[in-house]
Short mmCIF file of C-alpha atoms in Angstrom, two decimals:
data_model
loop_
_atom_site.label_atom_id
_atom_site.label_comp_id
_atom_site.label_asym_id
_atom_site.label_seq_id
_atom_site.Cartn_x
_atom_site.Cartn_y
_atom_site.Cartn_z
CA MET A 8 -36.08 59.11 116.54
CA SER A 9 -39.11 57.03 116.21
CA THR A 10 -39.19 53.37 115.15
CA PRO A 11 -41.47 52.44 111.81
CA PRO A 12 -43.97 50.19 113.12
CA GLN A 13 -43.56 46.52 112.44
CA GLN A 14 -45.17 44.63 109.89
CA PRO A 15 -47.12 41.50 111.02
CA GLU A 16 -45.70 38.39 110.37
CA PRO A 17 -48.03 36.20 107.08
CA THR A 18 -49.99 33.42 108.10
CA PRO A 19 -48.83 30.26 105.91
CA GLN A 20 -51.09 29.01 103.56
CA PRO A 21 -51.98 25.38 103.20
CA MET A 22 -50.63 23.94 99.96
CA ALA A 23 -52.80 22.57 97.45
CA PRO A 24 -52.68 18.97 96.61
CA GLN A 25 -50.73 17.78 93.77
CA PRO A 26 -51.91 15.14 91.03
CA PRO A 27 -49.91 11.95 91.20
CA ASP A 28 -47.30 11.35 88.42
CA THR A 29 -48.26 8.84 85.98
CA ARG A 30 -45.13 8.74 83.66
CA PRO A 31 -43.04 5.60 83.13
CA PRO A 32 -39.75 5.42 84.99
CA ALA A 33 -36.53 6.67 83.24
CA PRO A 34 -34.39 3.56 81.85
CA GLN A 35 -31.09 3.56 84.17
CA VAL A 36 -27.99 4.15 81.25
CA PRO A 37 -24.91 2.43 82.37
CA PRO A 38 -21.86 4.61 82.47
CA PRO A 39 -19.70 5.17 79.14
CA GLU A 40 -17.10 2.55 79.96
CA GLN A 41 -19.93 -0.24 80.26
CA GLN A 42 -21.49 0.32 77.20
CA PRO A 43 -21.37 -2.28 74.41
CA PRO A 44 -19.48 -0.99 70.87
CA ILE A 45 -21.80 0.38 67.97
CA PRO A 46 -21.74 -1.95 65.16
CA PRO A 47 -21.07 -0.24 61.44
CA GLN A 48 -24.14 1.52 59.96
CA PRO A 49 -25.08 0.80 56.49
CA THR A 50 -24.31 3.69 53.88
CA ALA A 51 -25.26 4.40 50.10
CA TYR A 52 -21.45 5.53 49.40
CA PRO A 53 -20.23 2.45 46.99
CA TYR A 54 -16.59 2.75 48.38
CA PRO A 55 -15.19 1.73 52.16
CA SER A 56 -15.02 4.81 54.60
CA PRO A 57 -11.56 5.63 55.93
CA GLN A 58 -13.05 3.96 59.06
CA SER A 59 -14.00 0.84 57.48
CA PRO A 60 -11.52 -2.61 57.49
CA PRO A 61 -9.81 -3.26 54.22
CA ALA A 62 -11.59 -5.52 51.65
CA GLN A 63 -10.40 -9.08 51.86
CA ASN A 64 -9.51 -10.75 48.38
CA PRO A 65 -11.93 -13.84 48.18
CA TYR A 66 -9.47 -15.54 45.93
CA ALA A 67 -6.50 -15.31 48.08
CA GLN A 68 -4.74 -18.17 49.25
CA PRO A 69 -4.71 -19.15 52.77
CA THR A 70 -1.81 -18.61 54.71
CA VAL A 71 -0.24 -20.50 57.55
CA VAL A 72 1.60 -18.48 60.39
CA GLY A 73 5.22 -19.19 59.60
CA GLN A 74 4.93 -20.21 56.25
CA PRO A 75 6.86 -18.51 53.46
CA VAL A 76 4.19 -16.52 51.29
CA PRO A 77 4.19 -17.95 47.47
CA PRO A 78 5.44 -15.26 44.92
CA PRO A 79 2.17 -14.25 42.70
CA GLN A 80 1.47 -15.97 39.86
CA ALA A 81 2.61 -13.85 36.55
CA ASN A 82 -0.20 -12.82 33.88
CA PRO A 83 -0.27 -15.27 30.67
CA TYR A 84 -1.88 -12.82 28.81
CA ALA A 85 0.51 -9.73 29.49
CA VAL A 86 2.98 -8.42 26.81
CA GLN A 87 6.48 -9.55 27.56
CA PRO A 88 9.46 -7.34 27.39
CA GLY A 89 10.98 -7.06 23.84
CA TYR A 90 7.73 -6.93 21.86
CA GLY A 91 8.63 -7.37 18.38
CA TYR A 92 11.21 -10.07 18.66
CA PRO A 93 10.87 -13.82 19.33
CA PRO A 94 10.41 -14.50 23.00
CA PRO A 95 13.07 -16.87 24.88
CA ALA A 96 11.97 -20.34 24.39
CA ALA A 97 9.96 -21.67 27.70
CA ALA A 98 8.84 -25.03 28.58
CA PRO A 99 5.57 -26.14 27.58
CA ALA A 100 2.78 -26.12 29.94
CA THR A 101 1.47 -28.91 31.80
CA GLY A 102 -1.32 -30.44 33.65
CA GLY A 103 -3.98 -28.91 31.42
CA ASN A 104 -2.83 -25.34 32.16
CA ALA A 105 -4.68 -23.65 29.45
CA ALA A 106 -3.16 -20.12 29.66
CA GLY A 107 0.58 -21.67 29.30
CA ARG A 108 -0.88 -23.70 26.17
CA ALA A 109 -1.94 -20.28 24.71
CA VAL A 110 1.09 -18.73 24.96
CA LEU A 111 3.24 -21.72 23.76
CA TRP A 112 0.83 -21.64 20.77
CA ALA A 113 1.13 -18.03 20.34
CA VAL A 114 4.85 -18.39 19.72
CA VAL A 115 4.40 -20.71 17.57
CA GLY A 116 2.22 -19.36 15.47
CA ALA A 117 4.27 -15.90 15.53
CA VAL A 118 7.34 -18.06 14.50
CA VAL A 119 5.46 -19.83 11.58
CA ALA A 120 4.15 -16.14 10.30
CA SER A 121 7.66 -14.71 10.22
CA ALA A 122 9.06 -17.79 8.30
CA ALA A 123 5.82 -17.43 5.62
CA TRP A 124 6.51 -13.92 5.52
CA ALA A 125 10.23 -14.14 4.83
CA GLY A 126 9.23 -17.07 2.01
CA GLY A 127 6.76 -14.72 0.34
CA LEU A 128 9.58 -12.30 0.23
CA PHE A 129 11.89 -14.62 -1.51
CA LEU A 130 9.62 -15.87 -3.92
CA THR A 131 8.00 -12.53 -5.18
CA GLY A 132 11.40 -10.90 -5.37
CA GLY A 133 10.75 -8.68 -2.24
CA PHE A 134 14.77 -8.52 -1.24
CA GLY A 135 15.36 -7.11 -4.70
CA SER A 136 15.45 -10.01 -6.97
CA SER A 137 16.98 -9.02 -10.70
CA ALA A 138 15.23 -8.18 -13.40
CA ASP A 139 14.81 -10.35 -16.28
CA LEU A 140 16.28 -8.23 -19.25
CA ARG A 141 17.23 -11.17 -21.48
CA GLY A 142 20.52 -9.45 -22.02
CA TYR A 143 19.27 -6.15 -23.69
CA ARG A 144 20.73 -2.71 -23.30
CA ALA A 145 19.63 0.67 -23.87
CA PRO A 146 22.30 2.33 -26.03
CA ALA A 147 23.35 5.89 -25.88
CA ASN A 148 22.51 6.54 -29.73
CA LEU A 149 19.67 4.28 -30.76
CA CYS A 150 19.53 5.79 -34.18
CA SER A 151 23.09 4.12 -34.66
CA SER A 152 22.42 0.91 -33.46
CA ALA A 153 18.72 -0.14 -34.80
CA ASP A 154 18.58 -1.35 -38.09
CA TYR A 155 16.06 -0.46 -40.34
CA SER A 156 17.75 -1.10 -43.72
CA SER A 157 14.24 -2.35 -45.13
CA PHE A 158 13.05 0.98 -45.48
CA LYS A 159 16.20 2.14 -47.23
CA ASP A 160 14.92 1.05 -50.76
CA GLU A 161 11.70 3.32 -50.69
CA TYR A 162 13.83 6.23 -48.75
CA PRO A 163 17.13 6.38 -49.47
CA VAL A 164 17.83 9.76 -48.53
CA ASP A 165 19.70 9.52 -44.82
CA ASP A 166 18.40 12.14 -41.84
CA SER A 167 21.49 14.20 -41.35
CA SER A 168 20.17 15.30 -37.98
CA PRO A 169 17.83 12.85 -36.17
CA THR A 170 16.44 13.40 -33.11
CA LYS A 171 17.89 10.89 -30.00
CA ASN A 172 18.22 10.62 -26.44
CA VAL A 173 18.87 8.22 -23.88
CA MET A 174 17.79 8.07 -20.04
CA LYS A 175 19.41 6.31 -17.20
CA ASP A 176 17.54 5.33 -13.75
CA PRO A 177 17.96 2.43 -11.40
CA ALA A 178 14.22 1.87 -12.33
CA LEU A 179 14.21 2.38 -16.15
CA GLU A 180 16.71 2.56 -18.92
CA GLN A 181 15.20 4.36 -21.99
CA SER A 182 16.86 5.16 -25.65
CA TYR A 183 14.93 6.69 -28.23
CA CYS A 184 15.40 7.58 -31.80
CA SER A 185 13.17 9.72 -34.61
CA LEU A 186 14.26 10.24 -38.17
CA SER A 187 12.98 11.41 -41.29
CA LEU A 188 12.43 9.02 -43.99
CA LYS A 189 13.31 10.83 -47.66
CA LYS A 190 12.93 9.82 -51.10
CA THR A 191 14.45 13.07 -52.38
CA SER A 192 16.49 15.57 -50.94
CA THR A 193 13.49 17.58 -49.82
CA SER A 194 13.77 19.95 -46.77
CA TYR A 195 10.90 17.67 -45.30
CA GLY A 196 10.88 14.34 -44.84
CA ASP A 197 8.08 11.83 -46.65
CA ALA A 198 7.72 9.59 -43.83
CA TYR A 199 8.94 9.48 -40.10
CA LEU A 200 10.23 6.18 -37.95
CA SER A 201 10.81 6.42 -34.32
CA MET A 202 12.05 3.67 -32.45
CA GLU A 203 12.16 3.32 -28.25
CA VAL A 204 13.63 0.34 -26.20
CA ASP A 205 12.74 0.54 -22.19
CA LEU A 206 14.64 -1.57 -19.88
CA HIS A 207 12.33 -2.34 -16.92
CA LYS A 208 14.80 -2.77 -13.61
CA LYS A 209 12.35 -2.78 -10.95
CA THR A 210 9.07 -4.17 -11.99
CA ASP A 211 7.65 -6.43 -14.76
CA PRO A 212 6.07 -4.53 -17.40
CA GLY A 213 4.13 -7.76 -18.72
CA PRO A 214 0.64 -6.78 -17.33
CA GLU A 215 0.42 -3.40 -18.51
CA PHE A 216 2.16 -4.21 -21.90
CA THR A 217 -0.68 -6.36 -22.49
CA ALA A 218 -3.38 -3.97 -21.48
CA THR A 219 -1.82 -1.30 -23.40
CA TRP A 220 -1.48 -2.99 -26.96
CA LYS A 221 -3.94 -5.69 -26.66
CA ASN A 222 -6.73 -3.44 -25.99
CA TYR A 223 -5.33 -0.26 -28.28
CA GLY A 224 -8.15 -0.58 -30.39
CA ASP A 225 -10.87 -0.02 -27.30
CA SER A 226 -9.15 3.43 -26.48
CA HIS A 227 -8.53 4.27 -29.93
CA SER A 228 -11.02 4.70 -32.56
CA ASP A 229 -10.44 3.46 -36.24
CA TYR A 230 -7.03 1.06 -35.41
CA ASP A 231 -6.29 -2.50 -35.70
CA VAL A 232 -4.62 -4.59 -33.50
CA THR A 233 -3.24 -8.04 -34.94
CA PRO A 234 -1.15 -10.16 -32.43
CA VAL A 235 2.17 -11.22 -34.04
CA GLN A 236 3.92 -14.53 -33.24
CA GLY A 237 7.81 -15.46 -33.42
CA ILE A 238 9.11 -11.82 -31.88
CA GLY A 239 9.49 -11.72 -28.25
CA ASP A 240 7.30 -12.90 -25.51
CA GLU A 241 4.30 -11.07 -26.92
CA ALA A 242 4.06 -8.71 -29.67
CA TYR A 243 1.19 -6.27 -31.04
CA LEU A 244 0.89 -4.91 -34.40
CA VAL A 245 -1.46 -1.29 -34.57
CA THR A 246 -2.35 0.15 -38.09
CA GLN A 247 -4.54 2.48 -39.30
CA ASP A 248 -5.00 3.81 -43.11
CA THR A 249 -7.37 7.02 -43.55
CA SER A 250 -6.23 7.60 -46.85
CA ASN A 251 -8.79 5.73 -48.48
CA GLY A 252 -6.28 5.13 -51.45
CA SER A 253 -5.37 8.63 -51.74
CA THR A 254 -2.00 10.48 -52.34
CA THR A 255 -3.17 13.56 -51.30
CA SER A 256 -5.21 12.92 -48.15
CA GLY A 257 -5.08 11.27 -45.25
CA SER A 258 -2.56 9.43 -43.48
CA ARG A 259 -1.13 5.92 -42.71
CA TYR A 260 0.38 4.49 -39.25
CA ALA A 261 1.94 1.39 -38.25
CA THR A 262 3.61 0.43 -35.16
CA LEU A 263 4.92 -2.87 -33.88
CA ALA A 264 5.12 -3.23 -29.94
CA VAL A 265 7.22 -6.10 -28.54
CA ARG A 266 7.97 -7.46 -25.00
CA ASP A 267 10.61 -9.60 -24.34
CA GLY A 268 10.97 -10.69 -20.68
CA TRP A 269 11.27 -6.93 -18.81
CA MET A 270 12.08 -5.23 -22.36
CA THR A 271 10.09 -3.72 -24.22
CA PHE A 272 10.50 -2.16 -27.86
CA THR A 273 8.51 -0.25 -30.39
CA MET A 274 9.09 0.89 -33.80
CA TYR A 275 6.72 3.38 -35.36
CA TYR A 276 5.94 4.68 -38.94
CA SER A 277 3.92 7.32 -40.17
CA ALA A 278 3.11 8.85 -43.21
CA TYR A 279 0.95 12.05 -44.00
CA PHE A 280 -0.50 13.25 -47.21
CA SER A 281 -1.33 16.48 -48.87
CA THR A 282 -1.83 18.20 -52.24
CA TYR A 283 2.05 19.80 -51.42
CA ASP A 284 3.91 16.32 -50.94
CA SER A 285 5.90 15.09 -53.67
CA ASP A 286 5.74 11.71 -52.95
CA THR A 287 3.02 10.50 -55.38
CA ASP A 288 3.48 7.22 -54.89
CA PRO A 289 3.88 6.08 -51.33
CA PRO A 290 4.12 2.34 -49.77
CA THR A 291 1.16 0.46 -48.99
CA LEU A 292 0.57 -0.27 -45.33
CA ASP A 293 1.03 -4.01 -46.17
CA ASP A 294 4.48 -2.93 -47.24
CA VAL A 295 5.27 -1.03 -44.37
CA THR A 296 4.03 -3.63 -41.93
CA GLY A 297 6.34 -6.48 -43.61
CA TRP A 298 9.52 -4.02 -43.39
CA LEU A 299 8.68 -3.09 -39.44
CA ARG A 300 8.89 -7.01 -38.85
CA THR A 301 11.91 -7.88 -40.50
CA ASP A 302 13.95 -4.48 -38.96
CA THR A 303 12.34 -5.23 -35.52
CA LYS A 304 13.73 -8.75 -35.25
CA SER A 305 17.16 -7.49 -36.50
CA THR A 306 17.34 -4.52 -34.42
CA LEU A 307 16.54 -6.90 -31.04
CA GLU A 308 19.07 -9.29 -32.17
CA GLN A 309 21.82 -6.18 -32.44
CA LEU A 310 20.54 -4.87 -28.84
CA LYS A 311 21.87 -7.72 -27.12
CA ASP A 312 25.38 -7.59 -25.71
#
């Protein structure tokens, strides 16, 4: 077995010269335990990060170690318990405390307002003042309680079945009567007479009564309105005559409306003419208005207790 020929040892080559290092020397970094703490970095987030210390109250009172911390001051403008009722009396604020004075004046204002409210209710009848009925009553049968005797000479025949009704309510009592006026015993009346008494027990009817009857001619064409003195607190006579003196066409109408306190009363007359009527000599409108004045006065006296 032959031995392979040995390779000759390589001859070492000389190294090429290296250029000199021109970089600055690296800084020496101390170990972590010797490094200074890193300060907190600014951030655009408006609220403190979880690592940030809690914000300090710039208005907090300084405290002294070992001294008790004073209790927090109450908000003078906070809603107090029991809202809606007068708060318990408190000592007035002293020493120029504007908040305390504001609370005191608020309490005084509330008491004054409550007293004014109660006084207003007392003066205006808000607590249920009694109605000014002047002793009047609303009878169950006004036809038998009223006086219309002035019409008897002209219309002597009684109505055997007049219309009557009555209403009783805590706010209003009302009694009504309507009957036929007859000269002879015919099937139909020659004229008609109606009466109504109203006792207003909750509200004063004065303003509406005045507006209705004083201005009746404004809301109804061809009616004459005349104020009447000497009956109740105020009274108005409303009339209309479309017959032009004829007894075969047209009509005659008259109403006397009276208010006395919170009582109102009306007596109403009407007559209608045609060629079929047997009444050829009806009363004049002046006669009728005179009868209304007389019988209204008498009826009001009879309706008082």
